[in-house]
Amino acid sequence: MGLQDNGKQEMGIISSNKYKRMDFNVNDDDDDDIFDSVDFGIQQQQKDRSLKTRKYVFACAIFASLNNALLGYGFTESIDGFNNNFVQSADVGVMSGAILFIKEDLKITEVQEEVLVGILSIISLLGSLGGGRTSDIIGRKWTMALAALIFQLGAGVMTFAPSFEILMVGRFLAGVGIGFGVMIAPVYIAEISPTVSRGALTSFPEIFINLGILLGYVSNYVFADLPVHINWRVMLAVGILPSVLIGVALFIIPESPRWLVMQNRVDEAREVLLKTNENESEVEERLQEILMAAGTNNEDKHEQKAVWRELLSPSPPLRRMLITGFGIQCFQQITGIDATVYYSPTIFKEAGINGNSKLLAVTVSVGVTKTIFILVAIFLIDKVGRKPLLYISTIGMTICLFGLGLSLSLLGDSQITVALAILFVCGNVAFFSVGMGPVCWVVTSEIFPLRLRAQASALGAVGNRLCSGFVAMSFLSVARAISVGRTFFIFTGFSLLSVLFVHKLVPETKGKSLEQIELLFKSELGFDEKETELGDVERLVQKQEMKMVNPTTR
């Protein structure tokens, strides 16, 4: 009995343990389910946050780019063709139509017409130059607001102008506003964008320039049948709409976190980074990088006064940055894109296309090509990288410019010449739009140190406008002297130089934070591929952080 009892007890113990073990396993499964549910919830929460962040940054980039729509809408280069027939002119934007009615209504002369249209290029240049300093003082966001306000004043003055003199005052104000907006948009977008999508988002201003041009064409078409003393005023007034939207955007978009850090408003910068970074855990790391780059330990209170002195007497790393930024802006224009676009009617007429309707059709095809391939660039820039797109762009442009010059010089008026002219002009615009067009502004907004970025980028914008004006004002004179075809051989030479420039002086910035890009230029190793790998840059960042912690580290 005792044995039986003991056996029963043992069996009972075994049975009890057995059931306990089974219960324990069941509980483990329940725990696993709970953990899986928690993990799924965290993943879903992170996914929702990422989607919300992307939408927010996307909206900020769009609103910041609205000022560039004003450039496309109102910025024109009014240049007459060889026979001084205005139908052959190569205007871009609303003024291409409005100037016809302004001449009739206000009875302005040809010289006044040229001054009215050409002054915007010069004034926007001065606006860009002043915009850098202004954005360092009042912030990136409020510089965009100021640009919109000044443009609204200018558009309002032009709309109600009773004379040429008042019209010029409005044109002057509009030019200042456009200059401010065009300079600050890529800087602001680069400073708020996550690293993985910074290239695409910083390309948005280039798209909005083309949308502005399209809006100008539509405005001309819609209001052309109104009475002559009203239609051009309505055309110019429509340009106020994008700047009104910018006013609404001020309640949505944040200030640049990097500008906030420069003002020692670190907590506000952290809040912005939380809104614009998909991974919350990376915010502090990113903030520390910005703090290190800005040097906000209150030891450089004099730095704002020293910015221009530093730009005029740069250190070797800054000199490399300036050469890259200023050079790529100049090459964007001296390769002849403005001549190709603005003078496309003249080029096509030289090739043998006659009739205004045919000239208009092929000119519109150039604009459509430009817009489509900018969209292609936006999809590729953060996947392929900046430098490969620049290689494709500059090499392709060189081939198309040479082909255009050759066909116009050797083939004469024929159907083959017409076909080749259309092919090479559209090809040149396509290659430009996939690389040099948007990537130029992306690179310029990425490479400069934080405290110099706005004003150094402004210098690049000035170089861009100067070269654009030089090409626009000299093309017809040079073409008359040596022929249109030979003029494009000159552009071919500049385009070939741009290939070498990209190879030697432009680093790959894809996948790197703005602070890491700055360290690329401080490295003495150069820009070949092994130095531009992200792992090497991170090593440089770690080395710099060690120096910050221990100044005696070599």
Short mmCIF file of C-alpha atoms in Angstrom, two decimals, residues 3-464:
data_model
loop_
_atom_site.label_atom_id
_atom_site.label_comp_id
_atom_site.label_asym_id
_atom_site.label_seq_id
_atom_site.Cartn_x
_atom_site.Cartn_y
_atom_site.Cartn_z
CA LEU A 3 4.48 1.53 -2.29
CA GLN A 4 1.27 2.03 -4.10
CA ASP A 5 0.71 5.27 -2.26
CA ASN A 6 4.21 6.29 -2.98
CA GLY A 7 3.73 5.28 -6.55
CA LYS A 8 0.55 7.21 -6.70
CA GLN A 9 2.24 10.12 -5.07
CA GLU A 10 5.09 9.87 -7.54
CA MET A 11 2.67 9.49 -10.34
CA GLY A 12 0.73 12.36 -8.89
CA ILE A 13 3.85 14.42 -8.76
CA ILE A 14 4.75 13.42 -12.27
CA SER A 15 1.23 14.05 -13.44
CA SER A 16 1.16 17.35 -11.61
CA ASN A 17 4.48 18.39 -13.12
CA LYS A 18 3.35 17.21 -16.50
CA TYR A 19 0.26 19.36 -16.44
CA LYS A 20 2.19 22.25 -15.04
CA ARG A 21 4.64 21.94 -17.90
CA MET A 22 1.84 21.90 -20.42
CA ASP A 23 0.30 24.94 -18.78
CA PHE A 24 3.66 26.68 -18.94
CA ASN A 25 4.01 25.91 -22.66
CA VAL A 26 0.57 27.28 -23.32
CA ASN A 27 1.51 30.48 -21.49
CA ASP A 28 4.70 30.72 -23.60
CA ASP A 29 2.64 30.58 -26.76
CA ASP A 30 0.38 33.28 -25.42
CA ASP A 31 3.40 35.43 -24.60
CA ASP A 32 4.78 34.91 -28.10
CA ASP A 33 1.46 36.01 -29.55
CA ILE A 34 1.51 39.09 -27.33
CA PHE A 35 5.07 39.91 -28.36
CA ASP A 36 4.19 39.39 -32.03
CA SER A 37 1.21 41.70 -31.63
CA VAL A 38 3.38 44.32 -29.94
CA ASP A 39 6.03 44.03 -32.67
CA PHE A 40 3.37 44.33 -35.35
CA GLY A 41 1.94 47.38 -33.60
CA ILE A 42 5.36 49.02 -33.39
CA GLN A 43 6.05 48.27 -37.05
CA GLN A 44 2.67 49.65 -38.07
CA GLN A 45 3.24 52.73 -35.94
CA GLN A 46 6.66 53.28 -37.57
CA LYS A 47 5.12 52.77 -41.01
CA ASP A 48 2.41 55.33 -40.27
CA ARG A 49 4.99 57.78 -38.96
CA SER A 50 7.15 57.33 -42.06
CA LEU A 51 4.20 57.95 -44.36
CA LYS A 52 3.12 61.02 -42.40
CA THR A 53 6.67 62.40 -42.40
CA ARG A 54 7.10 61.90 -46.15
CA LYS A 55 3.84 63.68 -46.87
CA TYR A 56 4.80 66.56 -44.60
CA VAL A 57 8.26 67.06 -46.13
CA PHE A 58 6.78 66.67 -49.62
CA ALA A 59 4.28 69.44 -48.87
CA CYS A 60 7.04 71.67 -47.48
CA ALA A 61 9.11 71.19 -50.66
CA ILE A 62 6.14 72.06 -52.87
CA PHE A 63 5.30 75.23 -50.93
CA ALA A 64 8.94 76.31 -50.90
CA SER A 65 9.12 75.85 -54.68
CA LEU A 66 6.16 78.12 -55.43
CA ASN A 67 8.44 81.17 -55.72
CA ASN A 68 10.17 79.42 -58.61
CA ALA A 69 6.85 79.25 -60.43
CA LEU A 70 6.98 83.05 -60.36
CA LEU A 71 10.35 82.90 -62.12
CA GLY A 72 8.89 80.78 -64.91
CA TYR A 73 5.70 82.83 -65.10
CA GLY A 74 7.23 86.28 -65.18
CA PHE A 75 10.87 85.79 -66.13
CA THR A 76 11.40 86.32 -69.84
CA GLU A 77 14.17 86.95 -72.23
CA SER A 78 12.56 88.99 -74.99
CA ILE A 79 14.86 88.66 -77.96
CA ASP A 80 13.86 89.39 -81.50
CA GLY A 81 14.79 87.19 -84.41
CA PHE A 82 16.96 88.05 -87.34
CA ASN A 83 14.24 90.05 -89.08
CA ASN A 84 13.19 91.95 -85.92
CA ASN A 85 9.81 90.31 -86.24
CA PHE A 86 8.36 89.88 -82.79
CA VAL A 87 6.57 86.68 -83.79
CA GLN A 88 10.01 85.10 -83.96
CA SER A 89 10.94 86.20 -80.45
CA ALA A 90 11.96 83.66 -77.86
CA ASP A 91 10.03 84.88 -74.84
CA VAL A 92 9.40 82.56 -71.94
CA GLY A 93 6.44 83.03 -69.58
CA VAL A 94 3.59 85.49 -69.43
CA MET A 95 5.48 88.46 -70.86
CA SER A 96 5.73 86.65 -74.20
CA GLY A 97 2.07 87.48 -74.76
CA ALA A 98 1.58 90.47 -72.51
CA ILE A 99 4.30 92.55 -74.15
CA LEU A 100 2.34 92.63 -77.41
CA PHE A 101 -0.58 94.35 -75.73
CA ILE A 102 1.60 96.55 -73.50
CA LYS A 103 3.24 97.96 -76.63
CA GLU A 104 -0.15 98.78 -78.10
CA ASP A 105 -1.72 100.14 -74.90
CA LEU A 106 1.15 102.19 -73.43
CA LYS A 107 2.78 103.01 -76.80
CA ILE A 108 6.28 101.97 -75.68
CA THR A 109 9.27 101.90 -78.01
CA GLU A 110 11.42 98.90 -78.94
CA VAL A 111 14.18 100.13 -76.61
CA GLN A 112 11.70 100.45 -73.73
CA GLU A 113 10.42 96.97 -74.54
CA GLU A 114 13.93 95.50 -74.31
CA VAL A 115 14.59 97.34 -71.03
CA LEU A 116 11.24 96.25 -69.57
CA VAL A 117 11.86 92.57 -70.28
CA GLY A 118 15.61 92.47 -69.73
CA ILE A 119 15.64 94.35 -66.41
CA LEU A 120 14.19 91.35 -64.57
CA SER A 121 17.34 89.31 -65.19
CA ILE A 122 19.57 91.99 -63.66
CA ILE A 123 17.30 92.75 -60.72
CA SER A 124 16.72 89.09 -59.88
CA LEU A 125 20.51 88.73 -59.78
CA LEU A 126 20.71 91.49 -57.14
CA GLY A 127 17.79 89.91 -55.29
CA SER A 128 19.59 86.58 -55.14
CA LEU A 129 22.72 88.25 -53.83
CA GLY A 130 20.82 90.00 -51.05
CA GLY A 131 18.71 86.96 -50.29
CA GLY A 132 21.59 85.01 -48.77
CA ARG A 133 22.34 87.60 -46.10
CA THR A 134 18.63 88.20 -45.48
CA SER A 135 17.96 84.50 -44.89
CA ASP A 136 20.80 84.34 -42.35
CA ILE A 137 19.21 87.21 -40.42
CA ILE A 138 15.47 86.51 -40.51
CA GLY A 139 15.48 82.80 -41.41
CA ARG A 140 14.82 80.71 -44.50
CA LYS A 141 11.05 80.56 -43.99
CA TRP A 142 10.55 84.28 -43.58
CA THR A 143 12.85 85.07 -46.50
CA MET A 144 10.44 83.07 -48.66
CA ALA A 145 7.58 85.05 -47.16
CA LEU A 146 9.40 88.32 -47.87
CA ALA A 147 10.05 87.22 -51.45
CA ALA A 148 6.34 86.50 -51.97
CA LEU A 149 5.33 89.83 -50.43
CA ILE A 150 7.74 91.86 -52.57
CA PHE A 151 6.60 90.03 -55.71
CA GLN A 152 2.95 90.69 -54.83
CA LEU A 153 3.69 94.40 -54.50
CA GLY A 154 5.49 94.38 -57.84
CA ALA A 155 2.71 92.47 -59.61
CA GLY A 156 0.13 94.82 -58.12
CA VAL A 157 2.02 97.91 -59.31
CA MET A 158 2.41 96.45 -62.82
CA THR A 159 -1.28 95.49 -62.98
CA PHE A 160 -2.44 99.07 -62.39
CA ALA A 161 0.49 100.86 -64.04
CA PRO A 162 -0.71 103.88 -66.08
CA SER A 163 2.68 104.47 -67.73
CA PHE A 164 5.95 102.84 -68.69
CA GLU A 165 7.76 104.40 -65.69
CA ILE A 166 5.33 102.92 -63.15
CA LEU A 167 5.46 99.61 -64.99
CA MET A 168 9.24 99.62 -64.52
CA VAL A 169 8.86 100.20 -60.76
CA GLY A 170 6.64 97.13 -60.54
CA ARG A 171 9.05 95.13 -62.67
CA PHE A 172 11.90 96.13 -60.35
CA LEU A 173 10.01 94.93 -57.25
CA ALA A 174 9.00 91.69 -58.97
CA GLY A 175 12.65 91.05 -59.88
CA VAL A 176 13.81 91.48 -56.29
CA GLY A 177 11.11 89.09 -55.06
CA ILE A 178 11.96 86.49 -57.68
CA GLY A 179 15.68 86.76 -56.88
CA PHE A 180 15.04 86.17 -53.19
CA GLY A 181 12.74 83.22 -53.83
CA VAL A 182 14.87 81.43 -56.41
CA MET A 183 17.97 81.59 -54.23
CA ILE A 184 16.40 80.44 -50.95
CA ALA A 185 14.12 77.60 -52.16
CA PRO A 186 16.80 74.91 -52.80
CA VAL A 187 18.68 75.87 -49.61
CA TYR A 188 15.56 75.54 -47.47
CA ILE A 189 14.48 72.25 -49.05
CA ALA A 190 17.96 70.74 -48.66
CA GLU A 191 18.05 71.72 -44.98
CA ILE A 192 14.69 70.16 -44.05
CA SER A 193 14.81 67.04 -46.25
CA PRO A 194 15.81 63.55 -45.08
CA THR A 195 19.06 62.34 -46.63
CA VAL A 196 17.41 59.56 -48.65
CA SER A 197 15.07 61.92 -50.55
CA ARG A 198 16.97 65.22 -50.46
CA GLY A 199 18.02 65.10 -54.11
CA ALA A 200 14.51 64.55 -55.47
CA LEU A 201 12.92 67.16 -53.23
CA THR A 202 15.58 69.79 -53.95
CA SER A 203 14.83 69.30 -57.66
CA PHE A 204 11.26 70.54 -57.22
CA PRO A 205 12.11 74.23 -57.90
CA GLU A 206 13.22 73.28 -61.43
CA ILE A 207 9.83 71.66 -62.09
CA PHE A 208 7.98 74.70 -60.80
CA ILE A 209 9.91 76.99 -63.15
CA ASN A 210 8.51 74.95 -66.04
CA LEU A 211 5.03 74.93 -64.51
CA GLY A 212 5.27 78.72 -64.24
CA ILE A 213 6.14 78.96 -67.93
CA LEU A 214 3.16 76.74 -68.73
CA LEU A 215 0.91 78.93 -66.56
CA GLY A 216 2.17 81.96 -68.49
CA TYR A 217 1.28 80.37 -71.83
CA VAL A 218 -2.19 79.40 -70.58
CA SER A 219 -2.76 82.88 -69.17
CA ASN A 220 -1.82 84.45 -72.50
CA TYR A 221 -4.21 82.17 -74.36
CA VAL A 222 -7.17 82.63 -71.98
CA PHE A 223 -7.04 86.42 -71.64
CA ALA A 224 -5.82 87.45 -75.11
CA ASP A 225 -9.34 88.27 -76.36
CA LEU A 226 -10.08 90.80 -73.60
CA PRO A 227 -9.85 94.52 -74.45
CA VAL A 228 -6.26 95.62 -75.02
CA HIS A 229 -6.16 97.93 -71.99
CA ILE A 230 -7.29 95.08 -69.70
CA ASN A 231 -5.90 91.78 -71.00
CA TRP A 232 -2.22 92.33 -70.23
CA ARG A 233 -3.08 93.63 -66.76
CA VAL A 234 -5.04 90.46 -65.98
CA MET A 235 -2.18 88.33 -67.35
CA LEU A 236 0.28 89.98 -64.96
CA ALA A 237 -2.16 89.89 -62.02
CA VAL A 238 -2.52 86.09 -62.29
CA GLY A 239 1.13 85.86 -61.21
CA ILE A 240 0.06 86.90 -57.71
CA LEU A 241 -1.68 83.55 -57.14
CA PRO A 242 1.45 81.44 -56.36
CA SER A 243 2.68 84.05 -53.87
CA VAL A 244 -0.72 84.03 -52.12
CA LEU A 245 -0.36 80.27 -51.70
CA ILE A 246 3.05 80.89 -50.12
CA GLY A 247 1.32 83.09 -47.54
CA VAL A 248 -0.98 80.18 -46.69
CA ALA A 249 2.02 77.85 -46.52
CA LEU A 250 3.61 79.90 -43.72
CA PHE A 251 1.09 78.33 -41.35
CA ILE A 252 2.21 74.83 -42.40
CA ILE A 253 5.93 74.76 -43.11
CA PRO A 254 8.55 74.90 -40.33
CA GLU A 255 11.71 76.94 -40.11
CA SER A 256 14.91 75.21 -41.20
CA PRO A 257 16.29 73.20 -38.25
CA ARG A 258 19.83 74.12 -39.26
CA TRP A 259 19.05 77.85 -39.16
CA LEU A 260 17.41 77.35 -35.75
CA VAL A 261 20.59 75.68 -34.49
CA MET A 262 22.63 78.66 -35.74
CA GLN A 263 20.38 80.85 -33.58
CA ASN A 264 20.91 78.52 -30.57
CA ARG A 265 17.22 77.55 -30.68
CA VAL A 266 18.11 73.88 -30.29
CA ASP A 267 14.81 72.71 -28.78
CA GLU A 268 12.87 74.17 -31.72
CA ALA A 269 15.30 72.51 -34.12
CA ARG A 270 14.70 69.18 -32.39
CA GLU A 271 10.93 69.58 -32.82
CA VAL A 272 11.36 70.24 -36.56
CA LEU A 273 13.67 67.23 -36.94
CA LEU A 274 11.05 65.07 -35.22
CA LYS A 275 8.57 66.16 -37.88
CA THR A 276 10.90 65.70 -40.85
CA ASN A 277 12.80 62.49 -39.96
CA GLU A 278 11.13 59.15 -40.44
CA ASN A 279 13.13 57.41 -37.71
CA GLU A 280 12.69 59.11 -34.36
CA SER A 281 15.77 57.37 -32.95
CA GLU A 282 18.00 59.17 -35.47
CA VAL A 283 16.85 62.67 -34.49
CA GLU A 284 19.36 63.16 -31.67
CA GLU A 285 22.18 61.80 -33.81
CA ARG A 286 21.27 64.19 -36.62
CA LEU A 287 20.95 67.08 -34.19
CA GLN A 288 24.41 66.41 -32.78
CA GLU A 289 25.87 66.43 -36.31
CA ILE A 290 24.24 69.80 -36.97
CA LEU A 291 25.48 71.20 -33.66
CA MET A 292 29.00 70.06 -34.44
CA ALA A 293 28.88 71.55 -37.94
CA ALA A 294 27.44 74.83 -36.70
CA GLY A 295 29.93 75.10 -33.85
CA THR A 296 27.25 76.46 -31.54
CA ASN A 297 29.27 76.62 -28.37
CA ASN A 298 28.93 80.40 -28.29
CA GLU A 299 32.56 80.82 -29.19
CA ASP A 300 31.94 82.38 -32.62
CA LYS A 301 29.55 85.25 -32.01
CA HIS A 302 31.45 87.32 -34.55
CA GLU A 303 30.89 84.81 -37.35
CA GLN A 304 28.01 86.67 -39.04
CA LYS A 305 30.27 89.68 -39.63
CA ALA A 306 33.04 87.42 -40.90
CA VAL A 307 31.04 85.50 -43.52
CA TRP A 308 31.90 87.70 -46.50
CA ARG A 309 35.51 88.01 -45.42
CA GLU A 310 35.69 84.23 -45.26
CA LEU A 311 34.11 83.90 -48.70
CA LEU A 312 36.54 86.42 -50.17
CA SER A 313 39.56 84.84 -48.45
CA PRO A 314 38.58 81.16 -48.23
CA SER A 315 40.40 78.27 -46.63
CA PRO A 316 41.44 75.41 -48.99
CA PRO A 317 38.31 73.30 -48.25
CA LEU A 318 36.01 76.32 -48.73
CA ARG A 319 37.86 77.25 -51.92
CA ARG A 320 37.10 73.78 -53.31
CA MET A 321 33.45 74.20 -52.35
CA LEU A 322 33.24 77.61 -54.01
CA ILE A 323 34.89 76.37 -57.19
CA THR A 324 32.46 73.43 -57.33
CA GLY A 325 29.34 75.45 -56.49
CA PHE A 326 30.08 78.54 -58.58
CA GLY A 327 31.54 76.49 -61.44
CA ILE A 328 28.61 74.12 -61.85
CA GLN A 329 26.19 77.07 -61.83
CA CYS A 330 28.16 78.81 -64.59
CA PHE A 331 28.50 75.64 -66.67
CA GLN A 332 24.73 75.13 -66.44
CA GLN A 333 24.27 78.32 -68.48
CA ILE A 334 27.34 78.73 -70.70
CA THR A 335 26.61 75.37 -72.33
CA GLY A 336 23.79 77.21 -74.10
CA ILE A 337 20.54 75.90 -72.64
CA ASP A 338 18.94 79.36 -72.64
CA ALA A 339 19.96 79.89 -76.26
CA THR A 340 18.48 76.51 -77.19
CA VAL A 341 15.17 77.21 -75.43
CA TYR A 342 14.74 80.96 -75.92
CA TYR A 343 15.91 80.95 -79.52
CA SER A 344 14.33 77.68 -80.59
CA PRO A 345 12.06 79.47 -83.13
CA THR A 346 15.15 81.10 -84.67
CA ILE A 347 17.01 77.75 -84.73
CA PHE A 348 14.10 75.93 -86.33
CA LYS A 349 13.60 78.69 -88.89
CA GLU A 350 17.31 78.47 -89.75
CA ALA A 351 16.81 74.71 -90.27
CA GLY A 352 14.00 75.35 -92.76
CA ILE A 353 10.71 75.37 -90.78
CA ASN A 354 8.38 78.11 -92.02
CA GLY A 355 5.02 79.28 -90.75
CA ASN A 356 4.18 80.53 -87.26
CA SER A 357 1.94 77.57 -86.42
CA LYS A 358 4.69 75.07 -87.22
CA LEU A 359 7.27 77.10 -85.28
CA LEU A 360 4.91 77.27 -82.30
CA ALA A 361 4.27 73.51 -82.40
CA VAL A 362 7.94 72.51 -82.37
CA THR A 363 8.70 75.15 -79.71
CA VAL A 364 5.99 73.70 -77.46
CA SER A 365 7.52 70.24 -78.00
CA VAL A 366 10.78 71.60 -76.56
CA GLY A 367 8.94 72.76 -73.42
CA VAL A 368 7.15 69.44 -73.01
CA THR A 369 10.44 67.53 -73.38
CA LYS A 370 12.07 69.71 -70.73
CA THR A 371 9.31 69.08 -68.19
CA ILE A 372 9.12 65.30 -68.79
CA PHE A 373 12.83 64.72 -68.32
CA ILE A 374 12.99 66.81 -65.15
CA LEU A 375 10.46 64.33 -63.74
CA VAL A 376 12.77 61.51 -64.84
CA ALA A 377 15.64 63.18 -62.96
CA ILE A 378 13.56 63.44 -59.78
CA PHE A 379 12.92 59.68 -59.81
CA LEU A 380 16.58 58.84 -60.47
CA ILE A 381 18.62 61.37 -58.50
CA ASP A 382 18.45 59.58 -55.13
CA LYS A 383 18.76 56.12 -56.69
CA VAL A 384 21.46 56.58 -59.32
CA GLY A 385 23.25 59.50 -57.68
CA ARG A 386 24.16 63.06 -58.66
CA LYS A 387 27.40 62.38 -60.47
CA PRO A 388 26.18 59.63 -62.85
CA LEU A 389 23.30 61.88 -63.91
CA LEU A 390 25.75 64.73 -64.49
CA TYR A 391 27.93 62.45 -66.64
CA ILE A 392 24.92 61.35 -68.71
CA SER A 393 23.74 64.94 -68.99
CA THR A 394 27.00 66.64 -69.97
CA ILE A 395 28.10 63.92 -72.42
CA GLY A 396 24.65 63.80 -74.02
CA MET A 397 24.49 67.59 -74.30
CA THR A 398 27.94 67.67 -75.92
CA ILE A 399 26.84 65.16 -78.57
CA CYS A 400 23.55 66.99 -79.28
CA LEU A 401 25.16 70.45 -79.45
CA PHE A 402 27.81 69.17 -81.84
CA GLY A 403 25.18 67.41 -83.96
CA LEU A 404 23.03 70.56 -84.07
CA GLY A 405 25.97 72.72 -85.12
CA LEU A 406 26.99 70.19 -87.78
CA SER A 407 23.51 69.82 -89.27
CA LEU A 408 22.90 73.59 -89.43
CA SER A 409 26.35 74.27 -90.91
CA LEU A 410 26.62 71.54 -93.56
CA LEU A 411 23.18 70.31 -94.61
CA GLY A 412 21.35 73.53 -95.48
CA ASP A 413 17.55 73.82 -95.75
CA SER A 414 16.10 70.33 -96.15
CA GLN A 415 13.74 67.88 -94.48
CA ILE A 416 16.75 66.03 -93.04
CA THR A 417 18.04 69.26 -91.49
CA VAL A 418 14.60 69.96 -89.99
CA ALA A 419 14.37 66.46 -88.52
CA LEU A 420 17.91 66.60 -87.12
CA ALA A 421 17.37 70.09 -85.69
CA ILE A 422 14.26 68.96 -83.84
CA LEU A 423 16.02 65.80 -82.65
CA PHE A 424 19.15 67.56 -81.40
CA VAL A 425 17.33 70.52 -79.79
CA CYS A 426 14.91 68.23 -77.94
CA GLY A 427 17.81 65.87 -77.14
CA ASN A 428 19.88 68.70 -75.71
CA VAL A 429 16.96 69.89 -73.57
CA ALA A 430 16.27 66.31 -72.41
CA PHE A 431 19.88 65.65 -71.38
CA PHE A 432 20.03 69.03 -69.65
CA SER A 433 16.81 68.35 -67.72
CA VAL A 434 17.91 64.93 -66.54
CA GLY A 435 21.16 66.22 -65.07
CA MET A 436 22.59 69.75 -65.24
CA GLY A 437 19.20 71.43 -64.80
CA PRO A 438 18.08 70.07 -61.41
CA VAL A 439 21.33 68.52 -60.12
CA CYS A 440 23.17 71.84 -60.34
CA TRP A 441 20.85 73.40 -57.74
CA VAL A 442 20.89 70.25 -55.60
CA VAL A 443 24.70 70.15 -55.40
CA THR A 444 25.00 73.88 -54.71
CA SER A 445 22.55 73.65 -51.82
CA GLU A 446 24.34 70.63 -50.32
CA ILE A 447 28.07 71.34 -50.32
CA PHE A 448 28.55 74.52 -48.27
CA PRO A 449 29.02 74.69 -44.48
CA LEU A 450 25.90 75.59 -42.52
CA ARG A 451 26.83 79.14 -41.52
CA LEU A 452 28.00 79.98 -45.06
CA ARG A 453 25.40 78.02 -47.00
CA ALA A 454 22.88 80.75 -47.78
CA GLN A 455 25.35 83.42 -48.84
CA ALA A 456 27.63 81.01 -50.72
CA SER A 457 24.60 79.60 -52.55
CA ALA A 458 23.63 83.17 -53.38
CA LEU A 459 27.01 83.64 -55.08
CA GLY A 460 26.31 80.56 -57.17
CA ALA A 461 22.90 81.95 -58.17
CA VAL A 462 24.57 85.22 -59.18
CA GLY A 463 27.03 83.32 -61.39
CA ASN A 464 24.12 81.46 -62.95
#
